[in-house]
Coordinates of C-alpha atoms and ligand atoms in Angstrom, one line a residue:
Chain A
X1 CA 83.5 67.9 196.3
X2 CA 86.2 66.1 198.3
X3 CA 87.1 69.0 200.4
X4 CA 83.5 69.4 201.6
X5 CA 84.0 67.3 204.7
X6 CA 87.7 67.8 205.2
X7 CA 88.6 69.5 208.5
X8 CA 89.8 73.0 207.8
X9 CA 90.4 73.8 211.5
X10 CA 91.0 71.3 214.3
X11 CA 90.8 72.6 217.9
X12 CA 92.3 70.3 220.6
X13 CA 91.9 70.8 224.3
X14 CA 92.0 74.6 224.0
X15 CA 92.0 76.6 227.3
X16 CA 92.4 80.3 227.5
X17 CA 93.0 82.5 230.6
X18 CA 93.1 86.2 231.1
X19 CA 94.8 86.6 234.4
X20 CA 92.8 84.5 236.8
X21 CA 89.7 84.3 234.6
X22 CA 89.5 81.2 232.5
X23 CA 87.6 82.3 229.4
X24 CA 87.7 78.9 227.6
X25 CA 87.8 75.4 229.1
X26 CA 89.3 72.5 227.2
X27 CA 87.5 73.1 223.9
X28 CA 87.8 70.5 221.2
X29 CA 86.0 70.7 217.9
X30 CA 86.6 70.4 214.1
X31 CA 85.4 72.9 211.5
X32 CA 84.9 71.8 207.9
X33 CA 85.8 73.7 204.8
X34 CA 82.9 75.6 203.2
X35 CA 80.6 75.5 206.1
X36 CA 79.2 78.2 208.3
X37 CA 79.6 77.3 212.0
X38 CA 77.6 79.4 214.2
X39 CA 78.6 79.9 217.8
X40 CA 75.9 80.9 220.3
X41 CA 75.8 81.4 224.0
X42 CA 75.2 84.1 226.6
X43 CA 77.6 87.0 227.3
X44 CA 81.0 86.1 228.7
X45 CA 80.8 82.5 227.7
X46 CA 84.1 82.7 225.8
X47 CA 82.9 83.1 222.2
X48 CA 85.0 86.1 221.4
X49 CA 88.0 84.6 223.1
X50 CA 87.6 81.5 221.0
X51 CA 87.5 83.5 217.7
X52 CA 90.4 85.7 218.7
X53 CA 92.5 82.6 219.3
X54 CA 92.0 81.5 215.8
X55 CA 93.8 84.6 214.4
X56 CA 95.9 85.0 217.5
X57 CA 94.6 88.4 218.5
X58 CA 94.4 87.3 222.1
X59 CA 98.1 87.5 222.4
X60 CA 97.9 91.3 222.4
X61 CA 96.6 91.1 225.9
X62 CA 99.3 91.3 228.6
X63 CA 97.7 88.8 231.0
X64 CA 96.8 86.2 228.4
X65 CA 97.7 82.5 228.7
X66 CA 96.8 79.5 226.5
X67 CA 97.1 75.7 226.4
X68 CA 96.0 73.2 223.8
X69 CA 96.3 73.4 220.1
X70 CA 94.7 74.9 217.0
X71 CA 95.5 73.3 213.6
X72 CA 94.8 75.1 210.3
X73 CA 95.0 72.7 207.4
X74 CA 96.8 70.3 209.7
X75 CA 99.4 72.9 210.8
X76 CA 99.8 74.3 214.3
X77 CA 98.9 78.1 214.0
X78 CA 101.5 78.9 216.6
X79 CA 104.2 77.9 214.1
X80 CA 102.9 80.4 211.5
X81 CA 103.8 84.1 211.6
X82 CA 100.9 86.0 213.0
X83 CA 100.8 88.2 209.9
X84 CA 100.5 85.2 207.5
X85 CA 97.9 83.6 209.8
X86 CA 95.8 86.8 210.0
X87 CA 95.9 87.2 206.2
X88 CA 94.4 83.7 205.8
X89 CA 92.1 84.0 208.7
X90 CA 90.2 87.3 208.4
X91 CA 88.0 88.8 211.1
X92 CA 84.9 91.0 211.2
X93 CA 84.3 92.8 214.4
X94 CA 81.1 93.7 216.2
X95 CA 81.5 97.4 215.6
X96 CA 82.6 98.2 212.1
X97 CA 86.0 99.7 212.2
X98 CA 86.7 101.4 209.0
X99 CA 90.0 103.1 208.8
X100 CA 90.0 106.9 208.6
X101 CA 90.7 106.9 204.9
X102 CA 88.8 106.7 201.6
X103 CA 86.6 103.7 200.7
X104 CA 89.0 102.6 198.0
X105 CA 92.0 102.9 200.4
X106 CA 90.1 100.9 203.0
X107 CA 89.7 97.9 200.7
X108 CA 93.1 98.2 199.1
X109 CA 94.9 98.7 202.4
X110 CA 95.5 95.0 203.0
X111 CA 96.7 94.0 199.6
X112 CA 99.0 97.1 199.4
X113 CA 100.4 96.2 202.8
X114 CA 101.1 92.7 201.6
X115 CA 103.0 94.1 198.6
X116 CA 100.6 94.5 195.7
X117 CA 101.4 97.8 194.1
X118 CA 100.0 97.5 190.5
X119 CA 97.1 100.0 190.2
X120 CA 95.2 97.8 187.7
X121 CA 95.4 94.7 190.0
X122 CA 94.3 96.8 193.0
X123 CA 91.4 98.2 191.1
X124 CA 90.3 94.7 190.2
X125 CA 90.6 93.5 193.8
X126 CA 88.6 96.5 195.1
X127 CA 85.8 96.0 192.7
X128 CA 85.6 92.2 193.2
X129 CA 85.7 92.5 197.0
X130 CA 83.0 95.2 197.1
X131 CA 80.8 93.1 194.7
X132 CA 81.1 90.1 197.0
X133 CA 79.8 92.1 200.0
X134 CA 77.0 93.6 197.9
X135 CA 78.3 97.1 198.4
X136 CA 79.7 97.9 194.9
X137 CA 76.5 99.3 193.4
X138 CA 76.1 101.7 196.4
X139 CA 79.6 103.1 196.4
X140 CA 81.1 102.7 192.9
X141 CA 80.5 106.4 192.2
X142 CA 82.3 107.6 195.3
X143 CA 85.3 105.4 196.0
X144 CA 87.4 108.4 196.9
X145 CA 85.1 109.6 199.6
X146 CA 85.9 109.0 203.3
X147 CA 84.7 105.7 204.5
X148 CA 83.5 107.2 207.7
X149 CA 80.7 108.9 205.9
X150 CA 79.0 105.6 205.1
X151 CA 76.1 104.3 207.1
X152 CA 76.7 101.6 209.8
X153 CA 75.5 98.8 207.6
X154 CA 77.6 100.0 204.7
X155 CA 80.6 100.3 207.0
X156 CA 80.2 96.7 208.2
X157 CA 80.0 95.5 204.6
X158 CA 83.0 97.6 203.8
X159 CA 84.9 95.8 206.5
X160 CA 83.8 92.5 205.0
X161 CA 85.2 93.7 201.6
X162 CA 88.4 94.7 203.2
X163 CA 88.9 91.3 204.6
X164 CA 87.9 89.6 201.4
X165 CA 90.5 91.7 199.5
X166 CA 93.1 89.6 201.1
X167 CA 91.6 86.4 199.7
X168 CA 91.5 84.6 203.1
X169 CA 90.5 81.0 203.6
X170 CA 88.6 81.4 206.9
X171 CA 86.5 84.4 207.9
X172 CA 85.6 85.0 211.6
X173 CA 82.5 87.1 212.3
X174 CA 82.1 88.4 215.9
X175 CA 78.5 89.5 216.3
X176 CA 78.7 91.3 213.0
X177 CA 75.1 92.5 213.1
X178 CA 74.7 93.5 216.7
X179 CA 74.7 97.2 215.8
X180 CA 72.7 97.0 212.6
X181 CA 69.1 97.4 211.6
X182 CA 67.2 94.5 210.1
X183 CA 67.7 95.5 206.5
X184 CA 71.4 95.8 206.9
X185 CA 71.5 92.6 208.8
X186 CA 69.7 90.8 206.0
X187 CA 72.3 92.1 203.5
X188 CA 75.2 90.9 205.7
X189 CA 73.6 87.5 206.0
X190 CA 73.1 87.3 202.3
X191 CA 76.7 88.0 201.7
X192 CA 77.7 85.4 204.3
X193 CA 75.6 82.7 202.6
X194 CA 77.2 83.6 199.3
X195 CA 80.7 83.5 200.7
X196 CA 80.2 80.1 202.2
X197 CA 80.8 78.6 198.8
X198 CA 84.5 79.6 198.9
X199 CA 85.3 80.2 202.5
X200 CA 85.1 78.6 205.9
X201 CA 83.0 80.8 208.1
X202 CA 82.7 81.0 211.8
X203 CA 79.9 83.2 213.0
X204 CA 79.6 84.2 216.6
X205 CA 76.2 85.7 217.2
X206 CA 74.0 86.6 220.1
X207 CA 71.0 86.3 217.8
X208 CA 69.8 82.7 217.9
X209 CA 67.5 83.3 215.0
X210 CA 70.4 84.4 212.9
X211 CA 72.4 81.3 213.9
X212 CA 69.4 79.2 212.8
X213 CA 69.1 81.0 209.5
X214 CA 72.7 80.8 208.3
X215 CA 74.6 78.1 210.3
X216 CA 75.2 74.7 208.9
X217 CA 76.3 73.5 212.3
X218 CA 76.0 75.3 215.6
X219 CA 78.0 75.2 218.8
X220 CA 76.5 76.3 222.2
X221 CA 79.0 77.8 224.6
X222 CA 78.3 78.3 228.3
X223 CA 80.7 79.8 230.8
X224 CA 83.7 78.8 228.7
X225 CA 82.5 75.3 228.0
X226 CA 81.3 73.7 224.8
X227 CA 77.9 72.3 225.9
X228 CA 76.6 71.0 222.6
X229 CA 77.8 70.9 219.0
X230 CA 75.7 69.5 216.2
X231 CA 73.8 70.2 212.9
X232 CA 72.0 73.5 213.3
X233 CA 68.7 71.8 212.4
X234 CA 69.2 69.4 215.3
X235 CA 70.3 72.0 217.8
X236 CA 67.3 74.1 217.2
X237 CA 64.7 71.4 217.0
X238 CA 65.9 68.6 219.3
X239 CA 68.8 69.8 221.5
X240 CA 70.4 67.0 223.5
X241 CA 71.3 69.2 226.5
X242 CA 68.7 70.9 228.7
X243 CA 70.8 74.0 229.0
X244 CA 70.9 74.4 225.2
X245 CA 67.2 74.2 225.0
X246 CA 66.8 76.7 227.8
X247 CA 69.1 79.2 226.1
X248 CA 67.3 78.8 222.7
X249 CA 64.0 79.3 224.3
X250 CA 65.3 82.5 225.8
X251 CA 65.5 81.4 229.5
X252 CA 68.9 82.9 230.1
X253 CA 68.8 86.7 230.7
Chain B
X1 CA 72.2 131.1 256.3
X2 CA 73.0 134.7 255.7
X3 CA 76.7 134.0 256.4
X4 CA 76.8 131.3 253.9
X5 CA 75.3 133.5 251.2
X6 CA 77.9 136.1 252.0
X7 CA 80.7 133.6 251.7
X8 CA 79.3 132.4 248.4
X9 CA 79.2 136.0 247.2
X10 CA 82.7 136.8 248.2
X11 CA 84.2 133.7 246.7
X12 CA 82.4 134.2 243.5
X13 CA 83.6 137.8 243.2
X14 CA 87.2 136.7 244.0
X15 CA 87.2 134.1 241.3
X16 CA 85.7 136.6 238.9
X17 CA 88.3 139.2 239.8
X18 CA 91.2 136.9 239.2
X19 CA 89.8 135.9 235.9
X20 CA 89.4 139.5 234.8
X21 CA 92.8 140.3 236.2
X22 CA 94.6 137.8 234.0
X23 CA 92.9 139.1 230.9
X24 CA 93.6 142.7 232.0
X25 CA 97.3 142.0 232.5
X26 CA 97.6 140.6 229.0
X27 CA 95.9 143.6 227.5
X28 CA 98.0 146.0 229.6
X29 CA 101.2 144.3 228.6
X30 CA 100.2 144.5 225.0
X31 CA 99.2 148.2 225.1
X32 CA 102.4 149.0 227.0
X33 CA 104.4 147.2 224.3
X34 CA 102.5 149.0 221.6
X35 CA 102.8 152.4 223.2
X36 CA 106.6 152.1 223.6
X37 CA 107.1 150.5 220.2
X38 CA 104.8 152.6 218.0
X39 CA 106.9 155.7 218.3
X40 CA 109.9 153.7 217.0
X41 CA 108.0 152.5 214.0
X42 CA 107.1 156.1 213.2
X43 CA 110.7 157.0 213.2
X44 CA 112.3 154.1 211.3
X45 CA 109.4 152.5 209.4
X46 CA 108.4 148.8 209.5
X47 CA 110.1 147.9 206.3
X48 CA 113.5 149.1 207.2
X49 CA 113.2 147.5 210.6
X50 CA 112.2 144.1 209.5
X51 CA 114.1 144.1 206.2
X52 CA 117.3 145.9 207.4
X53 CA 120.5 143.8 207.3
X54 CA 122.4 145.5 210.0
X55 CA 121.9 145.7 213.7
X56 CA 124.2 148.5 215.0
X57 CA 122.1 150.1 217.6
X58 CA 124.9 152.1 219.3
X59 CA 127.3 153.1 216.5
X60 CA 127.1 156.3 214.5
X61 CA 124.9 156.4 212.5
X62 CA 122.9 153.7 214.3
X63 CA 121.2 151.0 212.2
X64 CA 118.1 149.1 213.3
X65 CA 117.7 146.2 210.9
X66 CA 116.4 143.1 212.6
X67 CA 116.7 140.7 209.7
X68 CA 119.8 139.0 211.2
X69 CA 117.9 138.6 214.4
X70 CA 114.8 137.2 212.8
X71 CA 117.0 134.8 210.7
X72 CA 118.9 133.9 213.9
X73 CA 115.7 133.1 215.7
X74 CA 114.3 131.2 212.6
X75 CA 117.5 129.2 212.3
X76 CA 117.7 128.2 215.9
X77 CA 114.0 127.4 216.0
X78 CA 114.1 125.4 212.8
X79 CA 117.1 123.4 214.1
X80 CA 115.2 122.8 217.3
X81 CA 112.2 121.6 215.3
X82 CA 114.3 119.2 213.3
X83 CA 115.9 117.8 216.4
X84 CA 112.9 117.7 218.7
X85 CA 109.9 116.7 216.6
X86 CA 111.0 113.3 215.2
X87 CA 112.7 112.4 218.5
X88 CA 109.6 113.3 220.5
X89 CA 107.2 111.4 218.2
X90 CA 109.4 108.3 218.4
X91 CA 109.5 108.8 222.2
X92 CA 105.7 109.2 222.5
X93 CA 105.3 106.0 220.5
X94 CA 107.7 104.2 222.6
X95 CA 105.9 105.2 225.8
X96 CA 102.4 104.5 224.5
X97 CA 103.0 101.3 222.5
X98 CA 106.2 99.6 223.7
X99 CA 106.8 100.0 227.4
X100 CA 104.2 98.7 229.8
X101 CA 103.2 98.8 233.4
X102 CA 105.3 100.6 236.0
X103 CA 108.1 101.6 233.6
X104 CA 105.5 103.5 231.6
X105 CA 104.3 105.5 234.5
X106 CA 107.8 106.4 235.6
X107 CA 108.8 107.5 232.1
X108 CA 105.7 109.5 231.6
X109 CA 105.9 111.5 234.9
X110 CA 109.7 111.7 234.5
X111 CA 109.3 113.4 231.2
X112 CA 106.7 115.8 232.5
X113 CA 109.0 116.7 235.3
X114 CA 111.8 117.6 232.8
X115 CA 109.6 120.5 231.7
X116 CA 110.0 122.1 235.1
X117 CA 113.8 122.5 235.0
X118 CA 114.6 126.3 234.8
X119 CA 116.1 127.2 231.5
X120 CA 119.1 129.0 233.1
X121 CA 120.0 125.6 234.7
X122 CA 119.8 123.9 231.3
X123 CA 121.8 126.7 229.7
X124 CA 124.5 126.3 232.3
X125 CA 124.6 122.5 231.9
X126 CA 124.9 123.2 228.1
X127 CA 127.8 125.6 228.5
X128 CA 129.8 123.2 230.6
X129 CA 129.1 120.0 228.6
X130 CA 127.7 120.6 225.2
X131 CA 129.7 123.7 224.1
X132 CA 133.2 122.4 224.7
X133 CA 132.2 119.0 223.3
X134 CA 130.9 120.6 220.0
X135 CA 134.0 122.7 219.7
X136 CA 136.3 119.7 220.0
X137 CA 134.3 117.2 218.0
X138 CA 133.4 119.5 215.1
X139 CA 136.7 121.3 215.3
X140 CA 135.2 124.8 215.4
X141 CA 136.6 128.1 216.6
X142 CA 133.8 128.3 219.1
X143 CA 131.2 125.9 220.4
X144 CA 128.7 128.8 220.9
X145 CA 126.7 128.2 217.7
X146 CA 123.2 128.1 216.4
X147 CA 123.4 124.4 216.6
X148 CA 124.1 124.4 220.4
X149 CA 121.1 126.7 220.8
X150 CA 119.0 124.4 218.7
X151 CA 119.9 121.3 220.6
X152 CA 119.1 123.0 223.9
X153 CA 115.8 124.5 222.7
X154 CA 114.9 121.1 221.2
X155 CA 115.5 119.4 224.5
X156 CA 113.3 122.0 226.2
X157 CA 110.5 121.6 223.7
X158 CA 110.5 117.8 223.9
X159 CA 108.6 117.2 227.2
X160 CA 105.6 119.2 225.9
X161 CA 105.6 117.5 222.5
X162 CA 106.1 114.1 224.0
X163 CA 103.4 114.3 226.5
X164 CA 100.7 115.8 224.3
X165 CA 101.6 113.5 221.4
X166 CA 101.3 110.6 223.7
X167 CA 97.8 111.6 224.8
X168 CA 96.9 111.9 221.1
X169 CA 98.2 108.4 220.3
X170 CA 96.4 107.0 223.4
X171 CA 93.2 108.5 222.2
X172 CA 93.3 106.6 218.9
X173 CA 90.6 103.9 219.3
X174 CA 92.1 100.5 220.0
X175 CA 89.8 99.2 217.4
X176 CA 91.8 100.9 214.6
X177 CA 94.9 99.1 215.6
X178 CA 93.2 95.7 216.0
X179 CA 91.5 96.2 212.6
X180 CA 94.8 96.7 211.0
X181 CA 96.4 93.8 212.8
X182 CA 93.5 91.5 211.9
X183 CA 94.4 92.3 208.2
X184 CA 97.8 90.9 208.8
X185 CA 99.6 94.2 209.5
X186 CA 102.8 93.9 211.5
X187 CA 102.9 95.9 214.7
X188 CA 105.0 98.5 213.0
X189 CA 102.7 98.7 209.9
X190 CA 99.7 99.1 212.1
X191 CA 101.4 102.0 214.0
X192 CA 102.8 103.6 210.9
X193 CA 99.8 103.4 208.6
X194 CA 96.9 103.7 211.0
X195 CA 97.9 105.0 214.4
X196 CA 100.0 107.9 213.3
X197 CA 97.5 108.7 210.7
X198 CA 94.7 108.9 213.2
X199 CA 96.8 110.8 215.8
X200 CA 98.3 113.2 213.3
X201 CA 96.3 116.4 214.1
X202 CA 97.2 115.9 217.8
X203 CA 100.8 115.3 217.0
X204 CA 101.0 118.4 214.9
X205 CA 99.4 120.5 217.5
X206 CA 101.7 119.1 220.1
X207 CA 104.7 120.0 218.0
X208 CA 103.5 123.6 217.5
X209 CA 102.8 124.1 221.2
X210 CA 106.2 122.7 222.1
X211 CA 107.9 125.0 219.6
X212 CA 105.7 127.9 220.6
X213 CA 106.8 127.4 224.1
X214 CA 110.5 127.7 223.3
X215 CA 110.4 130.3 220.5
X216 CA 110.1 133.0 223.2
X217 CA 112.8 131.2 225.3
X218 CA 115.7 133.5 226.1
X219 CA 118.2 132.4 228.7
X220 CA 119.4 129.1 227.3
X221 CA 119.7 130.4 223.8
X222 CA 121.5 133.6 224.9
X223 CA 124.0 131.5 226.9
X224 CA 124.6 129.0 224.1
X225 CA 124.3 130.5 220.7
X226 CA 127.1 133.0 220.6
X227 CA 125.1 136.3 220.2
X228 CA 126.6 137.6 217.0
X229 CA 124.1 139.7 215.2
X230 CA 125.1 138.7 211.6
X231 CA 123.1 137.0 209.0
X232 CA 124.0 133.3 209.5
X233 CA 124.8 131.0 206.7
X234 CA 125.2 127.7 208.5
X235 CA 124.1 126.1 211.8
X236 CA 127.7 126.1 213.0
X237 CA 128.1 129.8 213.3
X238 CA 127.2 132.0 216.2
X239 CA 123.8 133.7 215.9
X240 CA 121.7 136.1 217.8
X241 CA 118.0 135.7 218.4
X242 CA 115.2 138.3 218.9
X243 CA 114.8 137.3 222.5
X244 CA 118.5 137.3 223.4
X245 CA 118.8 140.8 221.9
X246 CA 116.1 142.2 224.2
X247 CA 117.6 140.5 227.2
X248 CA 121.2 141.5 226.5
X249 CA 120.6 145.1 225.5
X250 CA 117.8 146.3 227.7
X251 CA 120.2 147.0 230.5
X252 CA 122.5 149.1 228.4
X253 CA 120.1 151.0 226.3
X254 CA 119.6 154.6 227.2
X255 CA 116.2 155.0 228.7
X256 CA 113.9 156.8 226.3
X257 CA 116.3 156.7 223.4
X258 CA 115.8 155.2 220.0
X259 CA 117.6 152.0 220.9
X260 CA 115.4 151.6 224.0
X261 CA 112.3 151.8 221.8
X262 CA 113.7 149.5 219.2
X263 CA 113.8 146.7 221.8
X264 CA 110.1 147.2 222.5
X265 CA 109.5 147.0 218.8
X266 CA 111.3 143.7 218.7
X267 CA 109.0 142.6 221.6
X268 CA 105.9 143.4 219.4
X269 CA 107.3 141.3 216.6
X270 CA 107.9 138.4 219.0
X271 CA 104.4 138.8 220.5
X272 CA 102.9 138.6 217.1
X273 CA 104.9 135.5 216.1
X274 CA 104.1 133.5 219.2
X275 CA 100.5 134.5 219.1
X276 CA 100.1 133.2 215.6
X277 CA 101.8 129.9 216.4
X278 CA 99.5 129.4 219.4
X279 CA 96.4 130.2 217.3
X280 CA 97.4 127.7 214.6
X281 CA 98.1 125.0 217.2
X282 CA 94.8 125.6 218.7
X283 CA 93.0 125.2 215.4
X284 CA 94.7 121.8 215.0
X285 CA 93.8 120.7 218.5
X286 CA 90.2 121.6 218.1
X287 CA 89.9 119.9 214.8
X288 CA 91.2 116.9 216.6
X289 CA 88.5 117.0 219.1
X290 CA 85.7 117.0 216.6
Ligands
LIG301 N1 91.3 91.0 227.8 C1 90.7 90.4 228.8 N2 91.1 90.6 230.0 C2 90.5 90.0 231.1 N3 89.4 89.2 231.0 C3 88.9 89.0 229.7 C4 89.5 89.6 228.6 N4 88.8 89.2 227.5 C5 87.8 88.4 227.9 N5 87.9 88.3 229.3 C6 87.0 87.5 230.1 O1 86.9 86.2 229.5 C7 85.5 85.7 229.6 C8 85.0 85.4 228.2 O2 84.9 86.6 227.5 P1 84.5 86.6 226.0 O3 85.3 85.6 225.2 O4 84.6 88.0 225.5 O5 83.0 86.1 226.0 P2 81.8 86.4 225.0 O6 82.4 86.8 223.7 O7 81.1 85.0 224.9 O8 80.9 87.4 225.6 C9 84.7 86.8 230.3 O9 84.6 86.5 231.7 C10 85.6 88.1 230.1 O10 85.4 88.9 231.2
LIG302 MG1 81.9 88.6 222.6

């Protein structure tokens, strides 16, 4: 495919501050369509701040400042309305945040908000989105039940469905498995690998093994700086930087 | 060592006593009310009392129907709810979601301070400002109407409703809002569809507590709503409430007469109403905590 190597997202000289703390320092990188980029690094290295810049959630913080540029399909994201941007760039959080409503309403919430009212269309979207996150078979009998009754792993996959229901182009995962057991984690990883065919995925993870399993390319962040960025295979077998190697071998706390 | 133990003992008993005393007072008040009121019910009957259309306690023959008073109270309270609840919710949202930093703190403590203004003062301010203004603007024979009472009661309920609703809104996990925003909700959509939804039990409880607080309120209403014991048909007529009746007539009623006891009977009815409202509000608050 031609789009395989096209740059979906281009980040240029991106710096982020919260008050006096600089969370990200002059980050530049390009993310291709239909790849999974995994971002690894110790706590407080700016991974979350990076993700939240891509859908402009950072600007909810009162003391936030930014410089540099992020281009989505060649267009500066600051020129888009945040609502349109966030519809196209979905996000899955570390702790599943199902809304206090039914399973069906959770998934159809986004499409309804963006103006889709037809029941048949919504039913189709709900089924399709739940299928894509491998949740459909587990919940199809009880779509009307409250989503808060689901298990943690199911809730996380429901959040993925909810994001997919908007048919985004990019999906951001911020440590999506940090609160899940190994079986649920495997299911979430399975759906990420499936989604890769149609979406650009950025996965922030504190689990280096997970990064190695699902990432096409990997980026190593340390204290707000991009230390190394390469094919996952290369990062995990022959890292160029000593600090990357130390982190992968578990030498950072 | 012995002295300290003694001190412990005395303090403990004092606290115990004050706790018991407050419960005892409530029980005493209620038994007193009941004792004075019961004899009245024996004479007149509950049905004629609550369902009677005429309140002529001192004419011959005297009539003790409190339906106009109940309707007066209901009308004024309903008006107060319609005025206070939407305004207070909007205000709570403004404070918790829109203003930030110092302005927020000032607003919040300012509103809590409003609750401390004595109702006579509010009633007085209402008489000199609100009442003449209503008379002029709405072109009425008198500005002392149910609506004036409603506005004043609404204002008095607002601080309670605002500050408890604001707490409920603040208690909604930030994650809910961010989750909605991340799906492309506008700030307004996130508030409307998610935050209100999650804070609703708290907001309902806040409204009931606010209203429960003012339903037994006397002074401001008595001063503003005209005190005519007739069944009202619109908000723009004078009405009389249960509370105002007790306050206005207790001084004149012959001690030990039927009129005198009828006022206690009204007290029982009021007690029951406020008690029920508080219980319902409590149920909502506790459901919220779970
Ligand atoms: N809202 C915020 N206010 C102040 N400081 C913040 C905020 N968000 C992040 N930071 C700071 O920015 C740095 C990077 O944080 P973050 O991007 O969350 O790192 P990571 O996700 O890699 O753990 C940290 O030092 C953190 O304390
Ligand atoms: Mg993080």
